[in-house]
Amino acid sequence: MKVLDESGEDNPYLLGVYAPVQEELTADQLEVVGEIPRDLNGVYLRNGPNARFPMRGRYHWFDGDGMVHAVHFENGVARYRNRWVRTRAFEAESAAGRALWTGVMENPTANPFGNTRGLNLKDSANTDIVFHQGRLLTTWYLCGSPYTMDPLSLETLGAQTFLDTLTGDVMAHPKVDERTGELFWFDYGPKPPFLRYGVVGPQGTVEHLVDLDLPGARLPHDMAITENHTILMDLPLFQDLDAARRGRYKLTFDRSLPSRFGVIPRRGRADQIRWFEAKPCYIYHVVNAWEEGGEIVMDVCRVARPAPSGGGSVLARMISYLKLDARMYRYRFDLTTGTTSEEYVDGDHNTEFPSIDLRLTGRKSRYAYNVSVKQAPTNLFDGLVKYDNLTGAKQTYHYGEHRYGSEAPFAPRDNSSGEDDGYLVTFVTDDRDDRSEVQILDASDITKGPVARVLLPQRVPLGFHATWVRSDQLP
Ligand SMILES: [Fe+2]
């Protein structure tokens, strides 16, 4: 079945390398080019949109049903499987045998149900995938229920309520501190409180929750933690309220407003948050943050011009809004003076979807592994870029013409000596023959290209976020 939307337009995010797949496969006998390192043991997991039914109304890339593609590496052998996330909405549409929801480009008021904030869009859990205390959580960018999946079978185990202590939703990119076992998240919505910040403790229950004041409804996508603090964002890109009253979803970037970064103690009260101002921008993804002297250092992929100029059709505007154009960028928030300094780490290369050694989340990290965003009308990741904070050196690797990758998490080798001692793992899809493979690169020198390639039985559509779960973390 070819999945399209009702508009009849050639939506590039439903075609070619983005086209959804309809089969859920389990494959153990995979052809390998090169040799899978025996000290690479764990699971590579990637989430992304994969519409099951033709969409009601127009399709936006963010609308597809969440599907996880996973490759489990064990003693030099790789196994692949892919499964949809069985969300409540997915089950309802499966029972009906057709799409029941419209997406973000249509008026959602007639949709069956939405998230707990009353936003009637389909919580598809399609955005990120995070591992916390033995649980694999799939998340949604507009804030929804994190859905738990088994990291090996990819069976959906249900909406995660943190032992019935979760009273709202969770955004796409919670942060996990492996050393403390805590998970940090926020929830935002169109009505006050515009931002809520919470902490799940190591026992798996919500131990901290505060409502935070913002000047209005915002669209924060990511956050950062350091050893003692959490950093939240108030960026001047938000929903146009006039358009919203007319039932339309339209974004506005207000250049007259600063970007604001709220630094709050990890378990702080609302009145303990300190706001640091910086130049207007939008940020999808944080690389990492840490404390250094009396400062907080935060590296991000910064979008200087988040709102494209010009008109065009609704579809054309969607495509230009979606196109990532970001640069590696560093903020320093001085906790003594309350001032911010900001500078480019790399003002040239358009890179996004950053990965670090997750064991260092919130601690000083030396390396970042980003995807290189191709100059093209849609989002295509044509290679990897590695940044070294200490020397300022940069390495790049290109997949070659017509080949596009995914987010490439760092996978420490067994008994890894620390940062950079391991591999990067990514799906690579070729748009000429519709084939996909997993590539394994030596993180310490990505310029050499893959040490092994595992050929997959079906195309992996281009998607969103990925993670690596080490074998010692598996239940
Ligand atoms: Fe994201």
XYZ file of C-alpha atoms and ligand atoms in Angstrom:
476
model
C 0.000 0.000 0.000
C 1.343 3.414 -0.910
C 0.770 5.849 1.922
C -0.038 9.389 0.856
C -2.145 12.169 2.283
C -5.487 13.573 1.126
C -3.971 16.643 -0.492
C -2.856 14.722 -3.562
C 0.315 16.836 -3.615
C 3.748 15.312 -4.068
C 4.866 15.691 -0.477
C 8.603 14.874 -0.497
C 8.414 13.659 3.118
C 6.169 10.789 1.984
C 8.304 9.796 -0.996
C 11.681 8.237 -1.775
C 14.003 7.938 1.223
C 11.248 9.271 3.504
C 8.476 6.945 2.304
C 7.027 4.891 5.151
C 7.519 1.133 5.180
C 4.590 -1.185 5.841
C 6.279 -4.297 7.166
C 7.545 -5.108 10.635
C 10.504 -7.417 10.145
C 12.766 -9.525 12.314
C 15.988 -10.530 10.597
C 18.845 -12.551 12.073
C 20.823 -13.575 9.007
C 22.356 -10.355 7.757
C 25.104 -9.894 5.234
C 28.114 -8.098 6.680
C 30.780 -6.239 4.728
C 33.906 -6.110 6.887
C 33.784 -7.468 10.402
C 31.530 -6.385 13.253
C 33.838 -5.566 16.182
C 33.412 -8.148 18.954
C 33.727 -5.415 21.572
C 30.634 -3.649 20.218
C 27.818 -5.060 22.327
C 24.474 -3.350 22.732
C 21.558 -2.005 20.728
C 21.313 0.849 18.252
C 17.762 2.220 18.269
C 16.287 4.900 16.050
C 12.829 6.469 16.174
C 11.050 8.288 13.375
C 7.760 9.015 11.624
C 6.207 6.200 9.614
C 2.566 6.827 8.677
C 0.529 3.643 8.766
C -2.519 5.015 6.909
C -2.990 7.779 4.324
C -3.205 10.974 6.357
C -6.425 12.942 6.744
C -5.641 16.354 5.272
C -2.059 17.411 4.659
C 0.905 15.468 5.974
C 3.730 17.130 7.893
C 6.995 15.223 8.479
C 6.341 15.393 12.229
C 2.926 13.663 11.876
C 3.904 10.070 11.080
C 3.345 7.223 13.529
C 6.418 6.446 15.592
C 8.414 3.462 14.374
C 11.609 2.183 15.967
C 14.291 0.433 13.918
C 16.850 -1.438 16.005
C 20.022 -3.416 15.478
C 21.244 -5.594 18.331
C 24.975 -6.345 18.281
C 26.233 -9.337 20.239
C 29.645 -10.994 19.904
C 30.121 -9.937 16.312
C 26.560 -10.779 15.186
C 23.846 -8.235 14.246
C 20.063 -8.659 14.376
C 17.567 -6.184 12.936
C 13.947 -5.493 13.733
C 11.465 -2.666 13.308
C 8.169 -2.059 15.106
C 5.606 0.695 15.331
C 5.111 2.212 18.770
C 1.652 1.010 19.874
C 0.346 4.316 21.206
C -3.316 4.780 22.153
C -3.883 6.669 18.911
C -2.096 4.028 16.847
C -4.304 1.307 18.368
C -7.442 3.371 17.719
C -6.518 3.871 14.054
C -5.526 0.223 13.689
C -8.945 -0.830 15.022
C -10.655 1.563 12.599
C -8.461 0.494 9.692
C -7.870 4.105 8.640
C -6.477 7.435 9.825
C -8.662 9.182 12.407
C -6.404 12.147 13.160
C -5.324 15.140 11.130
C -1.809 16.498 11.573
C -0.289 19.797 12.634
C -1.103 21.487 9.317
C -4.849 21.091 9.809
C -7.345 22.233 12.414
C -7.194 19.483 15.060
C -10.384 20.293 16.981
C -12.379 17.383 15.509
C -9.703 14.789 16.300
C -10.648 11.957 18.715
C -8.307 12.927 21.560
C -4.905 14.467 22.236
C -2.451 14.927 25.065
C -3.241 15.902 28.644
C -2.990 19.615 27.841
C -5.908 19.222 25.482
C -3.898 19.665 22.308
C -5.903 17.392 20.003
C -3.025 16.164 17.888
C -1.944 12.557 17.633
C 0.650 11.645 20.270
C 2.697 9.363 18.049
C 5.789 8.964 20.292
C 7.770 9.387 17.063
C 10.540 11.784 18.087
C 13.219 10.601 20.513
C 14.189 7.391 22.238
C 15.774 7.527 25.686
C 17.046 4.838 28.043
C 16.519 5.354 31.767
C 16.925 2.844 34.613
C 16.344 -0.227 32.446
C 13.448 1.292 30.518
C 13.394 2.399 26.897
C 11.129 5.417 26.431
C 9.837 6.809 23.139
C 8.781 10.440 23.268
C 6.883 13.062 21.265
C 7.986 16.627 20.434
C 4.700 18.334 21.381
C 4.749 16.647 24.829
C 2.931 13.386 25.323
C 3.056 10.094 27.153
C 6.462 8.455 27.012
C 5.793 4.930 25.715
C 7.936 2.146 27.105
C 9.341 -0.445 24.718
C 11.351 -3.568 25.293
C 14.816 -2.690 23.922
C 15.258 -6.110 22.281
C 11.796 -7.288 21.205
C 10.536 -3.714 20.593
C 7.223 -4.736 22.106
C 5.338 -1.656 23.343
C 4.804 -2.043 27.090
C 2.428 0.895 27.476
C 2.355 4.548 28.437
C 4.889 5.303 31.152
C 3.281 6.961 34.181
C 6.271 6.649 36.537
C 4.241 4.526 38.943
C 1.219 6.824 38.599
C 3.162 9.916 39.675
C 3.209 11.658 36.269
C 0.485 14.313 36.171
C 1.234 15.903 32.810
C 3.206 15.102 29.690
C 6.872 14.770 28.820
C 8.638 16.549 25.975
C 10.831 14.883 23.364
C 14.260 15.186 24.953
C 14.431 14.249 28.640
C 17.961 14.130 30.004
C 19.288 11.178 31.961
C 22.102 11.428 34.499
C 23.471 7.895 34.663
C 25.422 8.634 37.823
C 22.383 9.649 39.885
C 19.757 7.622 38.027
C 17.609 10.731 37.576
C 15.607 11.764 34.527
C 14.939 15.478 33.927
C 12.155 16.719 31.703
C 9.728 19.552 30.963
C 6.205 19.911 29.692
C 4.850 22.924 27.828
C 1.507 23.941 26.468
C -0.700 26.705 25.077
C -2.180 27.651 28.478
C -0.538 28.512 31.828
C 1.548 27.134 33.306
C 3.419 27.530 30.032
C 6.346 25.479 31.330
C 6.562 22.750 33.963
C 9.854 21.200 34.969
C 10.228 17.843 36.649
C 12.635 15.195 37.896
C 12.082 11.441 38.034
C 14.221 9.937 40.771
C 16.222 6.715 40.639
C 13.242 4.757 42.046
C 11.234 5.691 38.948
C 8.772 8.153 40.475
C 8.327 11.886 39.965
C 10.152 13.449 42.909
C 10.153 17.073 41.846
C 7.788 19.235 39.794
C 7.587 23.028 39.476
C 5.452 25.388 37.385
C 7.491 28.119 35.709
C 6.358 31.505 34.473
C 6.968 32.491 30.851
C 5.754 35.633 29.039
C 3.551 33.415 26.874
C 3.246 30.062 25.154
C 6.564 28.870 23.742
C 7.866 25.901 21.776
C 10.999 24.703 23.579
C 12.424 21.504 22.115
C 15.385 20.601 24.320
C 17.007 21.348 27.670
C 20.353 20.807 29.365
C 21.603 19.618 32.717
C 24.865 20.198 34.550
C 26.081 18.622 37.785
C 23.948 20.961 39.888
C 21.661 22.816 37.492
C 19.087 22.492 34.759
C 18.868 24.926 31.838
C 15.490 25.638 30.247
C 14.741 27.866 27.272
C 12.409 30.724 26.364
C 13.135 31.383 22.683
C 11.311 33.968 20.566
C 9.759 31.469 18.160
C 6.176 30.744 19.024
C 2.726 30.084 17.736
C 0.957 33.081 16.195
C -1.962 33.649 18.554
C -4.159 35.435 15.978
C -3.750 32.514 13.620
C -4.398 30.078 16.477
C -7.724 31.787 17.228
C -8.681 31.176 13.589
C -7.806 27.493 14.028
C -4.538 27.758 12.078
C -1.107 26.655 13.170
C 1.429 29.330 12.277
C 4.830 30.094 13.770
C 6.227 33.568 14.353
C 9.833 34.534 15.069
C 10.033 37.817 16.973
C 13.514 39.246 16.409
C 12.870 42.061 18.870
C 12.912 39.610 21.770
C 16.020 38.036 23.295
C 16.587 34.342 23.702
C 16.337 33.573 27.416
C 17.941 30.681 29.251
C 16.638 29.770 32.686
C 19.174 28.253 35.064
C 17.539 26.492 38.006
C 19.057 24.187 40.641
C 18.241 20.587 39.725
C 15.669 20.384 42.496
C 15.076 24.146 42.618
C 11.896 26.100 43.341
C 10.311 28.333 40.705
C 11.641 31.488 42.423
C 15.212 30.166 42.194
C 15.360 30.253 38.396
C 17.766 32.850 36.965
C 17.240 34.042 33.395
C 20.202 34.800 31.116
C 19.596 36.779 27.933
C 21.221 36.264 24.546
C 20.660 37.118 20.888
C 17.376 35.898 19.352
C 17.552 32.450 17.792
C 15.941 29.033 17.865
C 17.538 25.861 19.192
C 16.357 22.354 18.492
C 19.176 20.467 20.144
C 21.654 20.853 22.962
C 24.983 19.078 22.587
C 25.898 19.133 26.278
C 26.380 21.501 29.218
C 28.639 21.563 32.248
C 29.977 23.745 35.050
C 33.379 25.350 34.711
C 34.597 27.767 37.381
C 31.687 30.062 38.121
C 30.171 29.536 34.694
C 27.810 27.184 32.952
C 28.993 26.232 29.474
C 26.333 25.049 27.038
C 26.991 23.883 23.473
C 24.068 23.785 21.078
C 23.176 23.607 17.408
C 21.864 27.131 16.940
C 19.444 28.285 14.266
C 20.001 31.986 13.572
C 17.036 32.414 11.214
C 14.293 29.980 12.197
C 11.486 31.539 10.139
C 11.929 31.418 6.372
C 10.899 34.500 4.423
C 8.529 34.393 1.513
C 5.204 32.752 0.841
C 4.295 29.890 -1.412
C 1.864 27.056 -0.860
C 1.216 25.565 2.562
C 3.331 22.574 1.510
C 6.192 24.815 0.315
C 6.160 26.718 3.613
C 6.200 23.460 5.580
C 9.226 22.277 3.619
C 11.157 25.513 4.119
C 10.291 25.679 7.841
C 11.501 22.132 8.310
C 14.841 22.683 6.638
C 17.552 22.630 9.290
C 20.167 25.391 9.122
C 22.182 25.278 12.330
C 25.712 25.933 13.545
C 27.677 24.634 16.539
C 27.553 27.419 19.111
C 28.671 27.984 22.686
C 27.039 29.921 25.521
C 28.662 30.802 28.817
C 26.361 31.859 31.637
C 28.299 33.629 34.384
C 26.609 32.731 37.655
C 28.382 35.563 39.511
C 27.636 38.462 37.201
C 24.462 37.137 35.535
C 25.886 37.853 32.097
C 25.960 35.714 28.960
C 28.682 35.367 26.374
C 28.101 33.554 23.091
C 30.245 32.493 20.149
C 30.360 30.105 17.222
C 32.213 26.838 17.676
C 31.881 26.277 13.931
C 30.252 29.042 11.918
C 30.660 27.250 8.602
C 29.243 23.774 8.649
C 25.500 23.147 8.932
C 25.407 20.350 11.520
C 22.650 19.018 13.763
C 21.441 15.923 15.654
C 24.459 15.987 17.994
C 25.596 12.948 19.991
C 28.012 12.695 22.890
C 29.192 9.924 25.174
C 25.945 9.733 27.187
C 27.859 8.801 30.347
C 29.008 12.455 30.341
C 25.595 14.120 30.094
C 25.884 17.219 32.296
C 29.646 16.814 32.759
C 32.404 18.308 30.680
C 32.713 16.392 27.427
C 35.457 16.761 24.875
C 33.835 15.303 21.759
C 30.615 15.866 19.848
C 29.467 13.814 16.877
C 26.986 15.681 14.688
C 25.334 14.908 11.396
C 26.173 17.050 8.403
C 23.059 18.592 6.841
C 23.151 18.577 3.048
C 22.328 21.676 1.030
C 19.037 20.450 -0.375
C 15.359 21.429 -0.124
C 14.614 18.671 2.411
C 16.568 17.387 5.410
C 19.227 14.940 4.250
C 22.192 13.969 6.431
C 25.084 13.388 4.046
C 27.825 12.650 6.567
C 29.188 13.045 10.066
C 31.207 15.811 11.686
C 33.219 15.251 14.850
C 34.233 18.180 17.051
C 37.106 18.187 19.551
C 36.559 20.806 22.269
C 40.125 20.629 23.489
C 42.030 21.177 20.256
C 39.274 22.737 18.158
C 39.924 20.072 15.520
C 37.150 18.839 13.275
C 36.836 15.572 11.369
C 34.328 14.858 8.644
C 33.104 11.770 6.878
C 30.799 11.767 3.854
C 28.651 8.777 2.973
C 29.046 9.440 -0.742
C 26.559 10.577 -3.364
C 22.925 9.527 -2.880
C 23.582 8.084 0.592
C 21.978 9.538 3.702
C 22.450 8.758 7.379
C 20.677 9.010 10.712
C 21.662 10.368 14.085
C 24.827 8.452 15.005
C 25.155 7.841 18.751
C 28.455 7.026 20.388
C 28.720 3.361 21.418
C 31.521 2.718 23.937
C 33.443 -0.480 23.280
C 33.450 -3.122 26.030
C 35.732 -1.973 28.873
C 36.005 1.397 27.142
C 38.782 3.569 28.553
C 36.486 6.584 28.319
C 35.333 9.204 25.880
C 35.947 8.499 22.170
C 36.992 4.879 22.854
C 34.264 3.205 20.878
C 32.155 3.482 17.748
C 29.557 5.564 15.990
C 26.609 3.615 14.627
C 24.157 4.864 12.000
C 21.693 3.723 9.370
C 22.625 4.750 5.839
C 20.045 4.670 3.052
C 20.811 4.846 -0.663
C 18.186 6.663 -2.723
C 19.173 4.872 -5.932
C 18.311 1.317 -4.966
C 16.164 1.788 -1.853
C 18.632 -0.226 0.233
C 19.711 0.533 3.776
C 22.589 -0.633 5.899
C 24.099 -0.011 9.311
C 27.529 1.536 9.314
C 29.920 1.184 12.239
C 32.703 3.767 12.427
C 35.671 3.995 14.750
C 34.835 7.112 16.775
C 38.487 8.014 17.244
C 38.934 8.474 13.485
C 35.752 8.805 11.465
C 37.649 9.889 8.341
C 38.531 6.228 7.672
C 34.906 5.368 7.009
C 33.062 2.324 8.301
C 34.889 -0.613 9.852
C 31.809 -2.713 9.066
C 28.552 -2.408 7.121
C 25.549 -4.584 7.873
C 23.099 -4.861 4.967
C 19.444 -4.683 5.977
C 16.440 -6.480 4.501
C 14.465 -3.294 3.920
C 14.900 0.432 3.528
C 14.992 2.421 6.770
C 13.147 5.689 6.055
C 15.018 8.797 7.162
C 13.878 9.699 10.645
C 14.559 11.498 13.883
C 16.507 10.531 16.990
C 18.607 7.538 17.940
C 20.346 6.148 20.985
C 22.756 3.412 21.986
C 22.033 1.047 24.871
C 25.072 -0.819 26.157
C 24.769 -4.536 26.798
C 25.522 -3.982 30.514
C 22.424 -1.746 30.697
C 20.082 -4.324 29.196
C 17.687 -6.031 31.611
Fe 14.668 16.664 18.455
